CSV table of C-alpha atoms and ligand atoms in Angstrom, one decimal:
chain,number,residue,atom,x,y,z
A,990,MET,CA,83.4,102.6,108.3
A,991,SER,CA,84.0,102.8,104.1
A,992,GLY,CA,81.7,100.0,103.2
A,993,PHE,CA,84.6,99.6,100.5
A,994,LEU,CA,87.4,98.0,102.0
A,995,ASP,CA,87.0,97.5,105.6
A,996,ALA,CA,89.5,96.0,108.3
A,997,ARG,CA,88.4,95.7,111.6
A,998,ASP,CA,90.1,94.2,114.8
A,999,ILE,CA,92.7,92.8,113.1
A,1000,ARG,CA,95.1,90.5,115.0
A,1001,ARG,CA,97.7,88.4,113.7
A,1002,ASP,CA,99.7,85.7,116.1
A,1003,PHE,CA,102.8,83.8,114.6
A,1004,GLN,CA,104.0,81.0,116.3
A,1005,ILE,CA,107.5,80.3,117.2
A,1006,GLY,CA,108.3,77.5,118.2
A,1007,ASP,CA,105.8,77.2,121.8
A,1008,ARG,CA,105.6,80.7,122.2
A,1009,SER,CA,102.8,82.5,120.3
A,1010,LEU,CA,103.7,86.1,118.7
A,1011,PRO,CA,100.6,88.7,118.6
A,1012,VAL,CA,102.1,90.8,115.6
A,1013,LEU,CA,98.9,92.7,115.2
A,1014,ARG,CA,96.7,93.2,118.0
A,1015,GLY,CA,93.9,95.3,117.1
A,1016,VAL,CA,94.4,97.1,113.5
A,1017,ASP,CA,91.3,99.2,112.4
A,1018,LEU,CA,91.3,100.8,108.9
A,1019,SER,CA,88.6,102.0,106.3
A,1020,VAL,CA,90.1,102.9,103.1
A,1021,GLU,CA,87.6,104.9,100.3
A,1022,PRO,CA,87.2,104.3,96.9
A,1023,GLY,CA,90.1,106.4,95.1
A,1024,ASP,CA,92.1,106.4,98.5
A,1025,VAL,CA,96.0,106.8,98.3
A,1026,VAL,CA,96.5,105.5,101.9
A,1027,ALA,CA,100.2,105.2,103.0
A,1028,ILE,CA,101.0,102.9,105.9
A,1029,VAL,CA,104.1,103.9,107.8
A,1030,GLY,CA,106.1,102.5,110.9
A,1031,PRO,CA,109.1,101.3,112.3
A,1032,SER,CA,110.6,98.0,110.6
A,1033,GLY,CA,109.2,95.2,112.0
A,1034,ALA,CA,105.9,97.1,113.6
A,1035,GLY,CA,103.6,94.8,110.9
A,1036,LYS,CA,103.0,96.7,108.2
A,1037,SER,CA,103.6,94.1,105.6
A,1038,THR,CA,102.0,91.4,107.7
A,1039,PHE,CA,98.5,93.6,107.0
A,1040,LEU,CA,98.8,94.3,103.5
A,1041,HIS,CA,99.4,90.8,103.1
A,1042,ILE,CA,96.4,90.6,105.3
A,1043,LEU,CA,94.1,93.4,103.2
A,1044,GLY,CA,95.3,91.5,99.9
A,1045,LEU,CA,94.2,88.3,100.9
A,1046,LEU,CA,97.7,86.7,100.9
A,1047,ASP,CA,97.3,85.9,104.9
A,1048,ARG,CA,94.6,85.3,106.9
A,1049,PRO,CA,94.1,87.4,110.5
A,1050,THR,CA,94.2,85.3,113.1
A,1051,SER,CA,91.2,87.2,114.3
A,1052,GLY,CA,88.9,90.2,113.3
A,1053,SER,CA,87.2,90.7,110.1
A,1054,VAL,CA,87.8,92.5,106.5
A,1055,MET,CA,85.1,93.3,104.0
A,1056,PHE,CA,85.5,93.9,100.9
A,1057,LYS,CA,82.5,96.0,99.0
A,1058,GLY,CA,80.3,94.5,102.0
A,1059,GLN,CA,81.7,91.0,101.5
A,1060,ALA,CA,83.6,89.7,104.3
A,1061,TYR,CA,86.8,87.6,103.5
A,1062,SER,CA,86.1,84.9,105.5
A,1063,ASP,CA,83.0,83.6,103.6
A,1064,LEU,CA,84.9,83.5,100.5
A,1065,GLY,CA,85.9,80.2,99.1
A,1066,ASP,CA,89.5,79.5,98.0
A,1067,ARG,CA,88.5,79.9,94.2
A,1068,GLU,CA,87.1,83.3,95.1
A,1069,ARG,CA,89.8,84.6,97.2
A,1070,ALA,CA,92.2,83.1,94.5
A,1071,ARG,CA,90.1,85.2,91.6
A,1072,MET,CA,89.9,88.3,93.9
A,1073,ARG,CA,93.8,88.0,94.8
A,1074,ASN,CA,94.5,88.0,90.7
A,1075,SER,CA,91.9,90.1,89.3
A,1076,THR,CA,90.4,92.9,91.9
A,1077,PHE,CA,93.6,93.2,93.4
A,1078,SER,CA,97.2,93.4,92.5
A,1079,PHE,CA,100.4,94.3,94.0
A,1080,VAL,CA,103.7,95.6,93.4
A,1081,PHE,CA,106.8,94.8,95.9
A,1082,GLN,CA,109.8,95.7,96.9
A,1083,PHE,CA,111.9,93.1,95.1
A,1084,TYR,CA,109.3,93.1,91.9
A,1085,HIS,CA,108.8,89.3,91.7
A,1086,LEU,CA,109.4,88.9,88.0
A,1087,LEU,CA,109.5,85.9,86.6
A,1088,PRO,CA,113.1,85.6,85.5
A,1089,GLU,CA,112.9,83.5,82.0
A,1090,LEU,CA,109.4,86.0,80.7
A,1091,THR,CA,110.2,89.2,78.5
A,1092,ALA,CA,108.4,92.7,80.2
A,1093,LEU,CA,106.1,91.9,77.7
A,1094,GLU,CA,105.7,88.2,79.0
A,1095,ASN,CA,105.5,89.0,82.6
A,1096,ALA,CA,103.0,91.8,82.0
A,1097,LEU,CA,100.4,89.6,80.5
A,1098,MET,CA,100.8,87.2,83.4
A,1099,PRO,CA,97.6,88.3,85.4
A,1100,VAL,CA,95.5,88.0,82.2
A,1101,MET,CA,97.1,84.7,81.2
A,1102,ILE,CA,96.1,83.4,84.4
A,1103,GLN,CA,93.5,85.3,85.2
A,1104,SER,CA,91.9,83.5,81.3
A,1105,SER,CA,90.5,80.1,80.7
A,1106,ILE,CA,93.0,78.2,78.0
A,1107,LEU,CA,89.8,78.5,75.1
A,1108,ALA,CA,89.5,81.6,76.0
A,1109,TRP,CA,93.2,83.1,75.7
A,1110,PRO,CA,93.7,82.6,71.9
A,1111,VAL,CA,90.8,85.4,71.8
A,1112,LEU,CA,92.2,87.4,74.5
A,1113,ARG,CA,95.5,87.3,73.5
A,1114,GLY,CA,95.5,89.5,71.1
A,1115,GLU,CA,94.1,92.9,73.4
A,1116,ALA,CA,95.8,91.3,75.9
A,1117,ARG,CA,99.3,92.2,74.4
A,1118,ARG,CA,98.1,95.5,72.7
A,1119,LYS,CA,97.4,96.7,76.7
A,1120,ALA,CA,100.4,95.6,77.9
A,1121,ARG,CA,102.2,97.2,75.3
A,1122,GLU,CA,100.6,100.0,75.6
A,1123,LEU,CA,100.7,100.4,79.3
A,1124,LEU,CA,104.8,99.3,79.2
A,1125,GLU,CA,105.2,102.0,76.5
A,1126,ARG,CA,103.2,104.4,79.0
A,1127,MET,CA,105.9,103.3,81.5
A,1128,GLY,CA,109.1,104.2,78.9
A,1129,MET,CA,109.4,100.6,78.3
A,1130,GLY,CA,109.4,100.9,74.5
A,1131,GLU,CA,112.4,99.7,74.1
A,1132,ARG,CA,112.4,97.2,76.6
A,1133,LEU,CA,109.3,95.0,75.2
A,1134,HIS,CA,111.4,91.8,74.8
A,1135,HIS,CA,114.2,91.6,77.5
A,1136,VAL,CA,114.1,89.8,80.5
A,1137,PRO,CA,114.1,91.4,84.1
A,1138,GLY,CA,117.9,89.8,84.1
A,1139,ARG,CA,118.8,92.3,81.0
A,1140,LEU,CA,116.6,95.5,83.4
A,1141,SER,CA,117.5,98.3,85.9
A,1142,GLY,CA,115.9,97.8,89.1
A,1143,GLY,CA,113.5,100.8,88.3
A,1144,GLU,CA,112.9,99.2,85.1
A,1145,ARG,CA,112.1,96.6,86.2
A,1146,GLN,CA,109.6,98.1,89.1
A,1147,ARG,CA,108.2,99.9,85.7
A,1148,VAL,CA,107.0,96.1,84.6
A,1149,ALA,CA,106.0,95.4,87.5
A,1150,ILE,CA,103.8,98.4,87.8
A,1151,ALA,CA,102.7,97.6,84.0
A,1152,ARG,CA,101.7,94.1,85.2
A,1153,ALA,CA,99.8,94.9,88.7
A,1154,LEU,CA,97.8,97.2,86.0
A,1155,MET,CA,97.2,95.1,83.5
A,1156,THR,CA,93.5,93.8,84.8
A,1157,SER,CA,92.6,97.3,85.8
A,1158,PRO,CA,92.8,96.1,89.7
A,1159,GLU,CA,90.4,97.7,92.1
A,1160,VAL,CA,93.0,98.0,94.6
A,1161,VAL,CA,96.7,98.2,94.3
A,1162,PHE,CA,98.8,97.4,97.4
A,1163,CYS,CA,101.9,98.7,97.5
A,1164,ASP,CA,105.4,97.0,99.5
A,1165,GLU,CA,108.0,99.1,99.7
A,1166,PRO,CA,107.6,100.0,96.4
A,1167,THR,CA,110.4,102.3,96.2
A,1168,GLY,CA,112.5,100.6,98.9
A,1169,ASN,CA,115.1,99.1,96.5
A,1170,LEU,CA,115.8,102.1,93.8
A,1171,ASP,CA,118.2,104.8,94.0
A,1172,THR,CA,117.1,108.1,94.8
A,1173,VAL,CA,116.4,109.1,91.0
A,1174,THR,CA,115.1,106.4,90.7
A,1175,SER,CA,112.7,106.3,93.1
A,1176,GLN,CA,111.2,109.9,92.3
A,1177,GLU,CA,110.3,108.7,89.2
A,1178,ILE,CA,108.5,105.4,90.0
A,1179,GLN,CA,106.9,107.7,92.9
A,1180,ASP,CA,106.0,110.3,89.9
A,1181,LEU,CA,104.9,107.4,88.0
A,1182,LEU,CA,102.3,105.5,90.5
A,1183,TRP,CA,101.1,109.0,91.2
A,1184,SER,CA,100.2,110.2,87.9
A,1185,LEU,CA,98.4,106.8,87.9
A,1186,ALA,CA,96.6,107.3,90.7
A,1187,GLU,CA,95.3,110.1,89.5
A,1188,GLU,CA,94.4,109.4,85.8
A,1189,LYS,CA,93.0,105.2,86.3
A,1190,CYS,CA,91.5,107.2,89.8
A,1191,THR,CA,92.7,103.6,91.5
A,1192,THR,CA,92.4,102.8,95.0
A,1193,PHE,CA,96.4,102.5,96.1
A,1194,VAL,CA,97.4,101.6,100.2
A,1195,MET,CA,101.1,100.9,100.5
A,1196,VAL,CA,103.7,100.4,102.9
A,1197,THR,CA,106.7,102.9,102.7
A,1198,HIS,CA,109.2,104.0,104.7
A,1199,GLU,CA,109.9,106.9,101.9
A,1200,PRO,CA,108.9,110.3,103.5
A,1201,SER,CA,108.6,111.9,100.5
A,1202,LEU,CA,106.2,108.9,98.8
A,1203,ALA,CA,104.2,109.0,102.1
A,1204,ARG,CA,103.8,112.6,102.0
A,1205,ARG,CA,102.0,112.8,98.9
A,1206,ALA,CA,99.1,109.9,100.2
A,1207,HIS,CA,95.7,111.4,100.6
A,1208,ARG,CA,96.2,110.2,103.9
A,1209,VAL,CA,99.2,108.9,106.5
A,1210,VAL,CA,98.4,105.9,108.9
A,1211,ARG,CA,101.1,104.6,111.4
A,1212,MET,CA,101.8,101.6,112.5
A,1213,VAL,CA,104.2,100.8,115.4
A,1214,ASP,CA,104.0,97.1,117.7
A,1215,GLY,CA,101.2,96.1,115.9
A,1216,LEU,CA,98.7,98.8,116.5
A,1217,ILE,CA,97.3,102.0,114.3
A,1218,VAL,CA,98.7,105.0,116.2
A,1219,ASP,CA,97.8,108.6,115.9
A,1220,GLY,CA,100.1,111.5,115.7
A,1221,GLU,CA,104.4,111.1,116.4
A,1222,VAL,CA,106.0,108.1,116.4
A,1223,PRO,CA,108.3,108.1,119.3
A,1224,PRO,CA,111.8,109.0,117.9
A,1225,THR,CA,113.4,106.0,119.1
A,1226,THR,CA,110.9,104.2,117.0
A,1227,GLY,CA,109.4,106.2,114.6
A,1228,ALA,CA,110.6,107.4,110.8
A,1229,ALA,CA,111.1,110.3,109.8
A,1230,VAL,CA,107.7,110.8,108.3
A,1231,PRO,CA,105.5,113.8,108.6
A,1232,PRO,CA,102.9,113.6,111.3
A,1233,ALA,CA,99.4,111.4,110.3
A,1234,SER,CA,97.3,114.5,111.3
A,1235,ALA,CA,98.8,116.6,108.4
A,1236,PRO,CA,99.3,114.9,105.1
A,1237,SER,CA,99.6,116.8,101.7
A,1238,PRO,CA,95.8,117.8,100.8
A,1239,SER,CA,96.3,116.8,97.3
A,1240,PRO,CA,98.6,114.8,95.7
A,1241,ASN,CA,99.9,117.9,92.9
A,1242,ALA,CA,100.9,119.1,96.8
B,1053,ATP,N1,105.6,84.6,109.1
B,1053,ATP,C1,106.0,84.8,109.6
B,1053,ATP,N2,106.7,83.9,110.8
B,1053,ATP,C2,106.9,84.3,112.5
B,1053,ATP,N3,107.2,85.5,112.6
B,1053,ATP,C3,106.4,86.5,111.2
B,1053,ATP,C4,106.1,85.9,110.4
B,1053,ATP,N4,106.2,87.2,109.1
B,1053,ATP,C5,106.1,88.5,110.0
B,1053,ATP,N5,106.9,88.3,111.5
B,1053,ATP,C6,107.0,88.8,112.3
B,1053,ATP,O1,106.4,89.7,112.5
B,1053,ATP,C7,106.8,90.6,112.3
B,1053,ATP,C8,106.1,92.0,111.7
B,1053,ATP,O2,106.4,92.0,110.5
B,1053,ATP,P1,106.3,92.4,109.5
B,1053,ATP,O3,107.4,91.7,107.9
B,1053,ATP,O4,104.7,92.1,109.0
B,1053,ATP,O5,106.6,93.8,109.3
B,1053,ATP,P2,106.9,95.7,108.7
B,1053,ATP,O6,106.7,96.7,109.4
B,1053,ATP,O7,106.7,95.1,107.2
B,1053,ATP,O8,108.9,95.6,108.6
B,1053,ATP,P3,109.4,96.0,107.5
B,1053,ATP,O9,109.3,97.9,107.5
B,1053,ATP,O10,110.8,95.8,108.3
B,1053,ATP,O11,108.7,95.4,106.0
B,1053,ATP,C9,108.4,91.4,112.7
B,1053,ATP,O12,108.5,90.3,114.4
B,1053,ATP,C10,108.3,89.6,112.0
B,1053,ATP,O13,109.7,88.8,112.2
B,1054,MG,MG1,107.8,95.0,105.5
């Protein structure tokens, strides 16, 4: 147990007609503050399902998740929503930006949601300054007022990353953050994620098929058929990723 983010014996069954499909079959994971953990494994292994449970987007059928000593099962709906919006943040493969809002407005969304209607006029100036600064840091200074439809995939993901960092979250959950990008853009986004993780000492839990992204994590955990397994994935089911026992010791390596 790390005392930071701990998942114990997580099970998740999905109901398909009258059948119950066990997708997670007893998953344990401890994440330390500042950790960058990569979750790898074959398609359908349950990686996204697990990430959604860790990030309060879904509830397990059984098992417990604790964040800083607080059990998720003890949280009310308001508290869950608050944590999902400001303590945690998410970067998805398909960006999930609002199409009618500009890059700057998309980045501002989490702060707007967090703020009350009365407080927003006071917070807005500072929030815009922070969003602008983050987007400029991402090389998006010339694209602040473009809607997502006028941005490339890599640019959209930069906006999604800026949005994810706006609330200075304690944990960023990423699900295939480079899965929809060409190799060069994927590398740029990986470099960006790494420099941000290091600079802000933010905890990252990321699901990825990308060997080069997994290799740079502090820790790699491998999921197969709803369980975390140690060592190599059998070649019939496994993705070409480094062994869980031998990740790079340093994100700079
Ligand atoms: N809401 C749902 N209802 C029913 N089955 C689901 C649901 N969500 C996921 N599943 C099933 O659970 C299994 C695991 O899905 P999950 O998306 O977690 O896999 P994954 O490891 O993220 O795969 P990929 O690498 O392809 O994204 C799959 O068989 C999927 O069809
Ligand atoms: Mg998935």
